[in-house]
Coordinates of C-alpha atoms and ligand atoms in Angstrom, one line a residue:
M1 CA 136.4 -27.0 117.9
N2 CA 138.6 -25.9 114.9
Q3 CA 142.1 -24.4 115.5
N4 CA 140.9 -21.1 115.3
T5 CA 138.5 -20.7 118.1
K6 CA 140.8 -22.8 120.5
P7 CA 142.8 -20.7 123.0
V8 CA 146.3 -19.6 122.1
M9 CA 149.4 -20.5 124.4
G10 CA 151.3 -17.2 125.9
V11 CA 155.1 -17.8 126.5
D12 CA 157.3 -15.9 128.7
W13 CA 160.5 -16.8 127.2
G14 CA 163.0 -16.1 129.9
T15 CA 166.9 -16.0 130.1
S16 CA 166.9 -18.5 132.9
R17 CA 163.6 -20.0 132.9
T18 CA 160.2 -20.1 130.3
Y19 CA 156.8 -19.8 131.5
P20 CA 154.3 -21.1 129.2
A21 CA 150.6 -20.5 130.1
I22 CA 147.1 -20.8 128.7
L23 CA 143.5 -19.5 129.4
D24 CA 141.1 -22.4 130.4
E25 CA 137.4 -22.4 129.7
E26 CA 136.4 -20.3 132.6
G27 CA 139.0 -17.9 131.6
N28 CA 141.5 -18.5 134.4
C29 CA 145.2 -18.6 133.6
Q30 CA 146.8 -22.0 133.9
A31 CA 150.8 -22.8 133.9
L32 CA 151.9 -25.3 131.5
L33 CA 154.9 -26.4 133.7
P34 CA 155.6 -30.1 133.9
S35 CA 154.2 -31.6 136.8
G36 CA 154.9 -35.2 138.2
N37 CA 158.5 -36.0 138.9
Q38 CA 159.9 -32.9 137.6
I39 CA 160.6 -30.0 139.4
C40 CA 160.4 -26.7 137.3
N41 CA 158.3 -24.3 139.9
G42 CA 159.7 -21.1 138.6
G43 CA 159.4 -22.2 134.8
I44 CA 161.2 -24.6 132.6
P45 CA 164.9 -23.9 132.5
S46 CA 166.2 -22.1 129.3
L47 CA 169.0 -24.5 129.1
F48 CA 170.7 -26.3 126.4
S49 CA 173.3 -29.2 126.9
Y50 CA 175.4 -30.3 124.2
Q51 CA 176.0 -34.2 124.4
E52 CA 177.9 -35.7 121.7
E53 CA 175.8 -35.6 118.8
E54 CA 172.5 -34.2 120.1
G55 CA 171.6 -31.1 121.9
V56 CA 169.8 -32.1 124.8
V57 CA 167.5 -29.6 126.9
L58 CA 166.5 -30.7 130.3
C59 CA 163.6 -29.4 132.3
D60 CA 164.3 -30.7 135.4
D61 CA 165.6 -28.0 138.0
V62 CA 168.0 -30.5 139.6
I63 CA 169.5 -32.1 136.6
S64 CA 169.9 -28.6 135.1
E65 CA 171.7 -27.5 138.2
E66 CA 173.9 -30.2 138.1
L67 CA 174.9 -29.7 134.5
E68 CA 175.7 -26.3 135.1
V69 CA 178.0 -27.1 138.1
Y70 CA 179.6 -30.4 136.8
D71 CA 179.8 -29.9 132.9
P72 CA 179.7 -26.2 132.2
E73 CA 181.7 -26.5 128.9
H74 CA 178.7 -28.5 127.2
V75 CA 175.7 -26.3 128.8
V76 CA 174.8 -23.0 127.2
T77 CA 172.5 -20.9 129.3
S78 CA 171.1 -17.2 129.0
I79 CA 170.8 -17.9 125.2
K80 CA 167.8 -15.3 125.0
M81 CA 170.9 -12.6 125.5
R82 CA 173.2 -14.4 122.8
L83 CA 170.6 -14.9 120.0
S84 CA 172.5 -13.3 117.3
E85 CA 176.1 -14.8 118.6
L86 CA 177.8 -18.0 117.0
I87 CA 178.4 -20.5 119.7
D88 CA 181.2 -23.2 119.6
L89 CA 180.6 -26.5 121.4
D90 CA 183.4 -29.3 121.0
D91 CA 183.8 -29.0 117.5
R92 CA 180.6 -27.7 116.4
T93 CA 179.3 -24.1 115.9
F94 CA 175.9 -23.4 116.6
S95 CA 174.0 -20.2 115.9
G96 CA 171.9 -18.6 118.7
E97 CA 168.9 -19.3 116.5
E98 CA 169.5 -23.0 116.2
I99 CA 170.0 -23.3 120.0
A100 CA 167.0 -21.2 121.0
T101 CA 164.9 -23.6 118.0
Q102 CA 166.0 -26.6 120.3
I103 CA 165.2 -25.2 123.6
I104 CA 161.9 -23.7 122.3
S105 CA 160.9 -27.4 120.7
V106 CA 161.6 -29.1 124.0
Q107 CA 160.0 -26.6 126.3
M108 CA 156.8 -26.7 124.2
E109 CA 156.9 -30.1 124.1
Y110 CA 156.5 -30.1 127.8
A111 CA 153.8 -27.3 127.6
K112 CA 151.7 -29.7 125.2
G113 CA 152.1 -32.5 127.4
E114 CA 150.4 -30.6 130.3
L115 CA 147.9 -29.6 128.4
E116 CA 146.9 -33.3 127.9
I117 CA 147.4 -33.8 131.5
Q118 CA 145.2 -30.8 132.6
D119 CA 142.6 -31.7 129.6
L120 CA 142.9 -28.1 128.4
N121 CA 141.9 -27.0 125.0
A122 CA 144.4 -25.3 122.7
D123 CA 145.5 -24.3 119.4
L124 CA 148.5 -26.5 119.4
E125 CA 150.1 -24.4 116.4
S126 CA 150.2 -20.9 117.4
V127 CA 151.7 -19.1 120.3
V128 CA 152.0 -15.3 121.6
V129 CA 155.7 -14.5 122.8
C130 CA 157.0 -11.9 124.9
A131 CA 160.0 -10.0 124.3
P132 CA 162.1 -7.3 126.6
V133 CA 161.6 -4.0 125.4
S134 CA 165.5 -3.9 124.7
F135 CA 165.0 -6.5 121.9
G136 CA 165.2 -4.7 118.4
T137 CA 163.7 -5.8 115.3
S138 CA 166.6 -8.3 114.4
E139 CA 166.5 -10.0 117.9
R140 CA 162.5 -10.3 117.5
I141 CA 163.2 -12.1 113.8
I142 CA 165.6 -14.4 115.4
L143 CA 163.1 -15.1 118.4
K144 CA 160.2 -15.4 116.0
H145 CA 162.3 -17.8 113.4
A146 CA 163.2 -19.8 116.5
F147 CA 159.5 -20.5 117.2
E148 CA 158.7 -21.2 113.6
N149 CA 161.5 -23.4 113.3
A150 CA 160.4 -25.1 116.4
G151 CA 157.1 -25.7 114.4
Y152 CA 154.7 -22.8 115.7
R153 CA 153.3 -19.7 114.2
V154 CA 153.9 -16.7 116.0
L155 CA 150.7 -14.8 116.2
R156 CA 152.4 -11.7 118.1
I157 CA 155.5 -10.9 119.8
I158 CA 154.4 -8.4 122.8
P159 CA 157.0 -6.4 125.1
E160 CA 157.3 -8.0 128.7
P161 CA 156.1 -5.1 130.6
V162 CA 152.9 -4.9 128.5
A163 CA 152.0 -8.7 129.3
A164 CA 152.7 -8.0 133.1
A165 CA 150.1 -4.8 132.9
V166 CA 147.6 -7.2 130.9
Y167 CA 147.9 -9.5 133.8
Y168 CA 147.3 -6.9 136.7
Q169 CA 144.8 -4.9 134.6
K170 CA 145.8 -1.7 136.4
K171 CA 144.4 1.6 135.4
G172 CA 146.2 4.8 134.4
T173 CA 150.2 4.8 133.9
I174 CA 152.2 2.2 135.5
L175 CA 155.5 1.5 136.4
V176 CA 156.6 -2.0 135.7
L177 CA 159.5 -3.4 137.2
D178 CA 160.9 -6.7 136.0
I179 CA 163.8 -8.1 137.8
G180 CA 164.6 -11.6 136.2
A181 CA 168.2 -13.6 136.3
G182 CA 170.1 -11.5 133.8
T183 CA 168.3 -8.1 133.4
A184 CA 166.4 -5.3 135.4
D185 CA 164.0 -3.6 133.2
A186 CA 161.9 -0.6 134.5
A187 CA 159.5 0.3 132.0
I188 CA 156.1 2.4 131.7
V189 CA 153.1 1.4 130.3
R190 CA 149.9 3.3 130.0
E191 CA 146.1 2.1 129.7
N192 CA 145.1 2.7 126.4
T193 CA 141.7 4.7 127.3
L194 CA 141.2 5.5 123.6
M195 CA 140.5 1.6 122.3
T196 CA 139.4 2.0 118.8
A197 CA 139.2 -0.6 116.0
Q198 CA 142.5 1.1 114.7
N199 CA 144.2 1.1 118.1
P200 CA 142.9 -1.7 119.8
Y201 CA 145.5 -2.5 122.4
P202 CA 144.7 -2.6 126.1
Y203 CA 148.2 -1.1 127.3
L204 CA 150.7 0.8 125.2
F205 CA 154.5 1.0 126.0
V206 CA 155.8 4.1 126.6
D207 CA 159.4 4.0 127.8
S208 CA 161.9 1.9 129.6
S209 CA 165.5 1.9 131.2
G210 CA 167.3 -1.3 131.9
V211 CA 170.7 -3.2 133.5
E212 CA 172.0 -6.1 133.0
I213 CA 172.1 -6.8 136.5
A214 CA 169.7 -9.4 138.3
G215 CA 169.5 -12.6 140.0
D216 CA 172.8 -14.4 138.5
L217 CA 175.0 -11.2 139.6
F218 CA 173.3 -11.4 143.2
D219 CA 174.3 -15.1 143.6
E220 CA 177.9 -14.1 142.5
K221 CA 178.2 -11.4 145.1
I222 CA 176.5 -13.6 147.7
A223 CA 179.0 -16.5 146.7
D224 CA 181.9 -14.1 147.0
Y225 CA 180.7 -13.0 150.4
L226 CA 180.3 -16.7 151.7
A227 CA 183.6 -17.5 150.2
E228 CA 185.3 -15.3 152.5
Q229 CA 183.4 -16.6 155.5
F230 CA 184.1 -20.3 154.6
I231 CA 188.0 -19.6 154.2
E232 CA 187.9 -17.5 157.3
N233 CA 186.0 -19.9 159.6
V234 CA 186.3 -23.4 158.3
A235 CA 189.5 -25.3 158.6
G236 CA 191.0 -26.8 155.3
I237 CA 189.3 -24.8 152.8
D238 CA 191.1 -24.4 149.6
A239 CA 191.0 -20.5 149.2
G240 CA 192.2 -20.4 145.7
Q241 CA 189.4 -22.8 144.3
L242 CA 186.8 -20.6 146.2
R243 CA 188.0 -17.5 144.9
N244 CA 188.3 -18.6 141.3
H245 CA 185.2 -18.0 139.5
G246 CA 185.9 -20.7 137.1
S247 CA 186.4 -23.5 139.3
A248 CA 183.8 -26.2 140.0
A249 CA 184.0 -25.6 143.8
Y250 CA 183.0 -21.9 143.0
R251 CA 180.1 -22.9 140.6
R252 CA 178.7 -25.3 143.7
L253 CA 179.0 -22.5 146.0
K254 CA 177.1 -20.2 144.1
A255 CA 174.5 -22.5 143.3
A256 CA 174.4 -23.0 147.2
A257 CA 174.2 -19.0 147.4
R258 CA 171.4 -19.0 145.1
K259 CA 169.4 -21.7 147.2
A260 CA 170.2 -19.4 150.3
K261 CA 169.1 -16.1 148.4
E262 CA 165.8 -17.6 147.7
A263 CA 165.3 -18.7 151.0
L264 CA 166.1 -15.5 152.6
S265 CA 163.4 -13.9 151.1
N266 CA 161.2 -15.8 153.5
K267 CA 163.4 -16.1 156.3
M268 CA 166.0 -14.0 158.4
E269 CA 168.6 -16.3 158.5
V270 CA 169.6 -19.6 156.9
G271 CA 172.3 -22.2 156.9
V272 CA 174.5 -22.7 154.0
T273 CA 176.1 -26.3 153.3
F274 CA 179.1 -26.2 151.2
N275 CA 180.3 -29.6 149.8
G276 CA 183.3 -28.8 147.6
G277 CA 184.7 -32.2 147.7
E278 CA 188.7 -31.8 147.5
A279 CA 188.0 -28.1 147.9
G280 CA 186.8 -28.7 151.3
S281 CA 183.3 -28.6 152.9
G282 CA 181.4 -26.9 155.7
R283 CA 178.4 -25.0 156.9
Q284 CA 178.1 -21.3 157.7
R285 CA 175.0 -19.2 158.7
L286 CA 173.8 -16.3 156.5
T287 CA 171.7 -13.8 157.8
R288 CA 169.4 -11.5 155.5
Q289 CA 171.4 -8.5 156.4
E290 CA 174.4 -9.7 155.6
M291 CA 173.1 -10.7 152.1
N292 CA 171.5 -7.3 151.7
T293 CA 175.2 -5.8 152.3
A294 CA 176.6 -8.1 149.6
I295 CA 174.2 -7.1 147.1
H296 CA 173.6 -3.5 147.8
P297 CA 175.8 -1.9 145.0
L298 CA 173.9 -3.9 142.5
V299 CA 170.3 -2.9 144.1
E300 CA 171.7 0.8 144.0
R301 CA 172.4 0.4 140.3
I302 CA 168.9 -1.0 139.7
I303 CA 167.5 1.9 141.8
L304 CA 169.5 4.3 139.5
C305 CA 167.9 2.8 136.4
V306 CA 164.2 3.6 138.2
R307 CA 165.3 7.0 138.9
Q308 CA 166.6 8.1 135.6
L309 CA 162.9 6.5 134.0
I310 CA 161.0 8.4 136.6
A311 CA 162.8 11.6 135.8
R312 CA 162.3 11.1 132.1
N313 CA 158.8 10.7 132.5
R314 CA 157.8 13.0 135.3
D315 CA 154.9 14.8 133.7
I316 CA 153.2 11.8 132.8
L317 CA 153.8 9.8 135.8
D318 CA 151.1 10.0 138.7
Q319 CA 152.2 11.7 142.1
S320 CA 152.4 8.3 143.6
P321 CA 152.6 5.7 140.8
E322 CA 151.3 2.0 141.0
I323 CA 154.2 -0.3 140.3
I324 CA 153.9 -3.8 139.2
M325 CA 157.0 -6.0 140.3
T326 CA 157.7 -9.1 138.0
G327 CA 160.3 -11.6 137.6
G328 CA 161.9 -14.0 140.3
S329 CA 164.3 -11.4 141.9
S330 CA 161.1 -9.4 143.2
Y331 CA 160.9 -11.7 145.8
I332 CA 163.8 -9.9 147.6
P333 CA 162.4 -7.9 150.2
Y334 CA 165.4 -5.6 150.0
I335 CA 164.8 -4.2 146.6
R336 CA 161.1 -3.1 147.8
E337 CA 162.7 -1.4 150.9
R338 CA 165.1 0.4 149.0
L339 CA 162.5 1.3 146.4
V340 CA 160.2 2.9 149.3
Q341 CA 163.4 4.5 150.8
S342 CA 164.8 6.1 147.4
F343 CA 161.8 7.7 145.9
P344 CA 159.1 9.9 148.2
Q345 CA 156.3 8.9 145.5
I346 CA 156.4 5.5 145.9
S347 CA 154.4 3.6 148.7
Q348 CA 154.9 0.0 150.0
E349 CA 150.7 0.1 149.5
R350 CA 151.2 0.8 145.8
I351 CA 153.8 -1.8 144.9
Y352 CA 151.8 -5.2 143.4
I353 CA 153.9 -8.4 143.5
K354 CA 151.2 -11.2 143.3
A355 CA 153.2 -13.5 141.3
P356 CA 156.4 -12.2 139.7
E357 CA 157.1 -15.2 138.0
K358 CA 154.1 -16.2 136.5
A359 CA 152.7 -12.4 135.5
I360 CA 154.4 -12.1 132.0
G361 CA 153.4 -15.6 131.1
F362 CA 149.8 -15.3 132.5
G363 CA 149.5 -11.7 130.7
A364 CA 150.6 -13.0 127.6
A365 CA 147.9 -15.8 127.9
I366 CA 145.2 -13.7 128.5
Y367 CA 146.5 -11.3 125.6
A368 CA 146.7 -14.7 123.4
S369 CA 143.0 -15.3 124.2
D370 CA 141.9 -12.1 122.8
M371 CA 144.3 -12.1 119.8
K372 CA 141.9 -13.0 117.2
K373 CA 139.8 -10.1 117.6
I374 CA 143.0 -7.8 117.2
R375 CA 144.6 -6.8 114.0
P376 CA 148.2 -6.7 113.6
R377 CA 149.8 -3.5 113.0
V378 CA 153.2 -2.5 111.9
D379 CA 155.7 -0.6 114.1
F380 CA 157.9 0.9 111.5
S381 CA 157.5 2.8 108.1
Y382 CA 158.9 1.2 104.9
G383 CA 160.0 3.1 101.7
V384 CA 162.2 2.8 98.7
N385 CA 164.9 5.3 97.3
T386 CA 163.9 7.6 94.2
Y387 CA 164.8 10.8 92.8
I388 CA 162.6 13.8 93.4
N389 CA 163.8 16.9 91.7
D390 CA 167.0 15.3 90.8
V391 CA 167.8 14.6 94.7
E392 CA 167.9 11.0 95.9
M393 CA 165.3 10.5 98.5
I394 CA 163.3 8.0 100.3
Q395 CA 159.4 7.5 99.7
T396 CA 157.6 6.0 102.3
L397 CA 155.3 3.4 101.0
I398 CA 154.3 1.8 104.3
P399 CA 153.5 4.1 107.2
A400 CA 154.1 3.1 110.7
G401 CA 150.8 2.2 112.3
V402 CA 148.8 0.5 109.2
E403 CA 146.8 -2.4 109.9
L404 CA 148.0 -5.4 108.1
P405 CA 147.6 -7.0 105.6
F406 CA 148.7 -3.8 103.6
V407 CA 149.4 -3.6 99.7
T408 CA 150.5 -0.4 98.0
E409 CA 151.4 0.4 94.5
H410 CA 153.5 3.1 92.9
T411 CA 154.8 3.7 89.5
Y412 CA 158.3 5.1 88.7
Y413 CA 160.2 6.1 85.9
T414 CA 163.8 5.3 84.4
R415 CA 166.1 8.4 84.7
H416 CA 168.3 7.7 81.7
N417 CA 168.1 6.5 78.3
D418 CA 169.5 2.8 77.8
Q419 CA 169.0 1.6 81.5
I420 CA 169.2 -2.0 81.6
Q421 CA 167.8 -2.3 84.9
V422 CA 166.6 -0.7 88.1
A423 CA 167.3 -1.2 91.5
F424 CA 165.0 -0.6 94.4
H425 CA 166.6 -0.5 97.8
L426 CA 163.9 -0.9 100.7
Y427 CA 164.4 1.0 103.8
E428 CA 163.0 0.6 107.4
Y429 CA 162.6 3.7 109.8
R430 CA 160.5 5.1 112.7
L431 CA 159.5 8.4 111.0
R432 CA 156.1 8.7 109.4
D433 CA 157.0 11.2 106.7
K434 CA 156.0 10.8 103.1
T435 CA 159.6 11.5 101.8
L436 CA 163.1 11.6 103.7
P437 CA 166.4 12.4 102.9
M438 CA 168.9 9.7 102.4
D439 CA 170.5 9.8 105.9
E440 CA 171.9 6.7 107.2
N441 CA 171.4 7.7 110.8
L442 CA 167.5 7.8 110.1
Q443 CA 167.0 4.6 108.5
M444 CA 168.1 0.8 107.7
K445 CA 168.5 -0.5 104.5
V446 CA 166.6 -4.0 104.9
S447 CA 166.6 -5.3 101.3
A448 CA 166.7 -4.8 97.5
A449 CA 165.1 -5.8 94.3
V450 CA 166.7 -5.3 90.9
H451 CA 164.1 -5.5 87.8
K452 CA 166.0 -6.1 84.5
F453 CA 164.5 -5.1 81.1
N454 CA 164.8 -7.2 78.1
E455 CA 166.8 -4.4 76.2
P456 CA 168.0 -1.1 76.7
V457 CA 164.9 1.3 77.4
P458 CA 164.5 5.0 76.8
K459 CA 164.4 7.6 79.6
G460 CA 161.0 7.8 81.1
T461 CA 160.1 4.0 80.9
S462 CA 157.8 3.2 83.6
C463 CA 157.8 0.3 86.1
T464 CA 155.6 -0.6 88.8
A465 CA 156.5 -1.2 92.4
K466 CA 154.3 -3.3 94.5
M467 CA 154.8 -3.6 98.3
T468 CA 153.1 -6.0 100.4
L469 CA 153.3 -6.4 104.2
T470 CA 151.2 -9.6 104.9
E471 CA 149.6 -10.4 108.2
D472 CA 152.4 -12.2 109.5
G473 CA 155.1 -9.5 109.0
I474 CA 156.5 -10.7 105.6
L475 CA 157.4 -7.6 103.7
E476 CA 157.4 -8.2 99.9
L477 CA 158.6 -6.1 97.1
Q478 CA 157.7 -6.7 93.5
V479 CA 158.9 -4.8 90.5
T480 CA 157.2 -5.2 87.1
S481 CA 157.0 -3.4 83.9
S482 CA 155.6 -3.9 80.4
I483 CA 158.7 -4.0 78.7
S484 CA 160.1 -7.4 80.6
D485 CA 158.9 -10.7 81.8
H486 CA 161.5 -10.2 84.4
V487 CA 160.3 -9.6 87.8
G488 CA 162.5 -8.1 90.5
N489 CA 161.7 -9.6 93.7
T490 CA 162.4 -9.6 97.2
S491 CA 160.9 -10.4 100.5
C492 CA 162.0 -10.4 104.2
S493 CA 160.4 -10.9 107.3
I494 CA 159.8 -8.1 109.8
F495 CA 158.4 -7.9 113.1
T496 CA 155.1 -6.6 113.1
N497 CA 153.7 -5.4 116.2
S498 CA 155.0 -4.3 119.5
D499 CA 152.0 -2.8 120.7
S500 CA 154.1 0.5 121.3
G501 CA 151.7 3.0 120.5
R502 CA 154.4 4.6 118.7
Ligands
ATP1 N1 162.0 -16.4 146.2 C1 163.0 -15.8 145.7 N2 163.9 -15.0 146.2 C2 164.9 -14.3 145.5 N3 165.1 -14.8 144.2 C3 164.2 -15.4 143.6 C4 163.3 -16.3 144.2 N4 162.8 -17.1 143.3 C5 163.6 -16.9 142.2 N5 164.5 -15.9 142.4 C6 165.3 -15.7 141.3 O1 164.9 -14.9 140.1 C7 165.7 -15.4 139.0 C8 164.7 -15.9 138.0 O2 164.0 -15.0 137.7 P1 162.9 -14.9 136.2 O3 162.5 -16.6 136.1 O4 161.9 -14.0 136.2 O5 164.1 -14.7 135.3 P2 164.2 -14.9 133.6 O6 162.7 -14.3 133.1 O7 164.7 -16.4 133.4 O8 165.2 -13.8 133.1 P3 165.1 -12.3 132.6 O9 163.7 -11.7 133.2 O10 166.4 -11.7 133.3 O11 165.0 -12.8 131.1 C9 166.9 -16.0 139.4 O12 168.0 -15.5 139.7 C10 166.3 -16.8 140.7 O13 167.3 -17.1 141.8
MG2 MG1 161.8 -12.5 132.6

């Protein structure tokens, strides 16, 4: 079997955990998580630990938790939310892309190891990756580069809620609620009932609303509550340390709070053991009711975010919409309870929560298996500046929605006598108009190409701009003329497709 016919891995690259998956020969989704001694039930930790010369990424749940608690200065977590940042560790500065690349390299090695252990066939060079709907072009490019630097060709980046919908295969218009570690995203995705060769996507993203509130903040609220309980009820506890979010004792308490939170999804009450060394130690009971009270204000903000999305899309949502819940924090029963209590149109029976930590990775794997049938398309329009009736305008050369690869050529003429060069600026925008005014609110300048003539040329000298958008999402602009052997060239990488249906 050659690489082209083998299944492609789908990757839910998460803030706290990453879930790679693939379809086996029978068409079943298989998780590619390390087995054996390592414990990575909910996904491979997206964690970077800087140790002297080398960055090390650890997949083991236990080791990663120890590092976060005991060596936080050398640990970078949640890099997905910080892709465009520069991060200082000791005396070195890393770009978000570099750290992401390191994490991805190690995570994908684990995934490939699992392919071998499970004896699964796969194209080892390609992936389909998910991205939150909040990611703009620049974040998607960094994500794409990080996978490329790690040695993988990104066949497609798909929105996370679309991946979830592909996994659940629901009909009609669906509300997807993804509550992970860092963010809660509510999105509306609609089944594409008019699938054609030009519009071959099974689900289209419609609208979304998100807040940076999820599991991590729940842990903090629960830890704050537990801190007060320990201080009140256990002799010898160092209150100062337990209330200080920067202390090692607090980090330990927060790790204990996370475990308690996860256990309380199935139990009504748990025992929480706190071992804070010099800060003291002890044991407390924590009930589900107490936890619900501690996280209540955060849950209400997530509910508000859902409310805003539903209000904006009232006309397209069913009377009683189907809801898919994904992300590890969806296990928390209180969130479901509050959803049903807050919205008369939401009923418990229409909330689907089959495998919240898996759904996005599995959806990406299913999507990836169909990839080679689907041609990539572009989500944005691209154009260059030119003068029309003496007014500088932007002329669209590549309209949003075209199938890739796409090549187009236009001839332009110099405006003045004795011009020695022409400069083409390349713009990106959502509009599909043939020409646009130069309004910086409407478009973004992405690149420029300068074409130099051998000598000053008369007004009206022609030159040709050829714009190409490759199947891999590389945008190239090439300017040539018969008066010059110089070629004005520019090339940039763009995100090719988000199945957004825009
Ligand atoms: N059984 C459970 N009950 C409650 N919370 C849980 C449970 N299992 C996992 N979680 C929480 O889910 C969160 C991780 O979810 P997930 O793996 O979906 O996040 P992520 O994809 O890394 O983050 P994000 O979606 O924000 O990028 C953690 O906060 C974890 O504590
Ligand atoms: Mg996630």
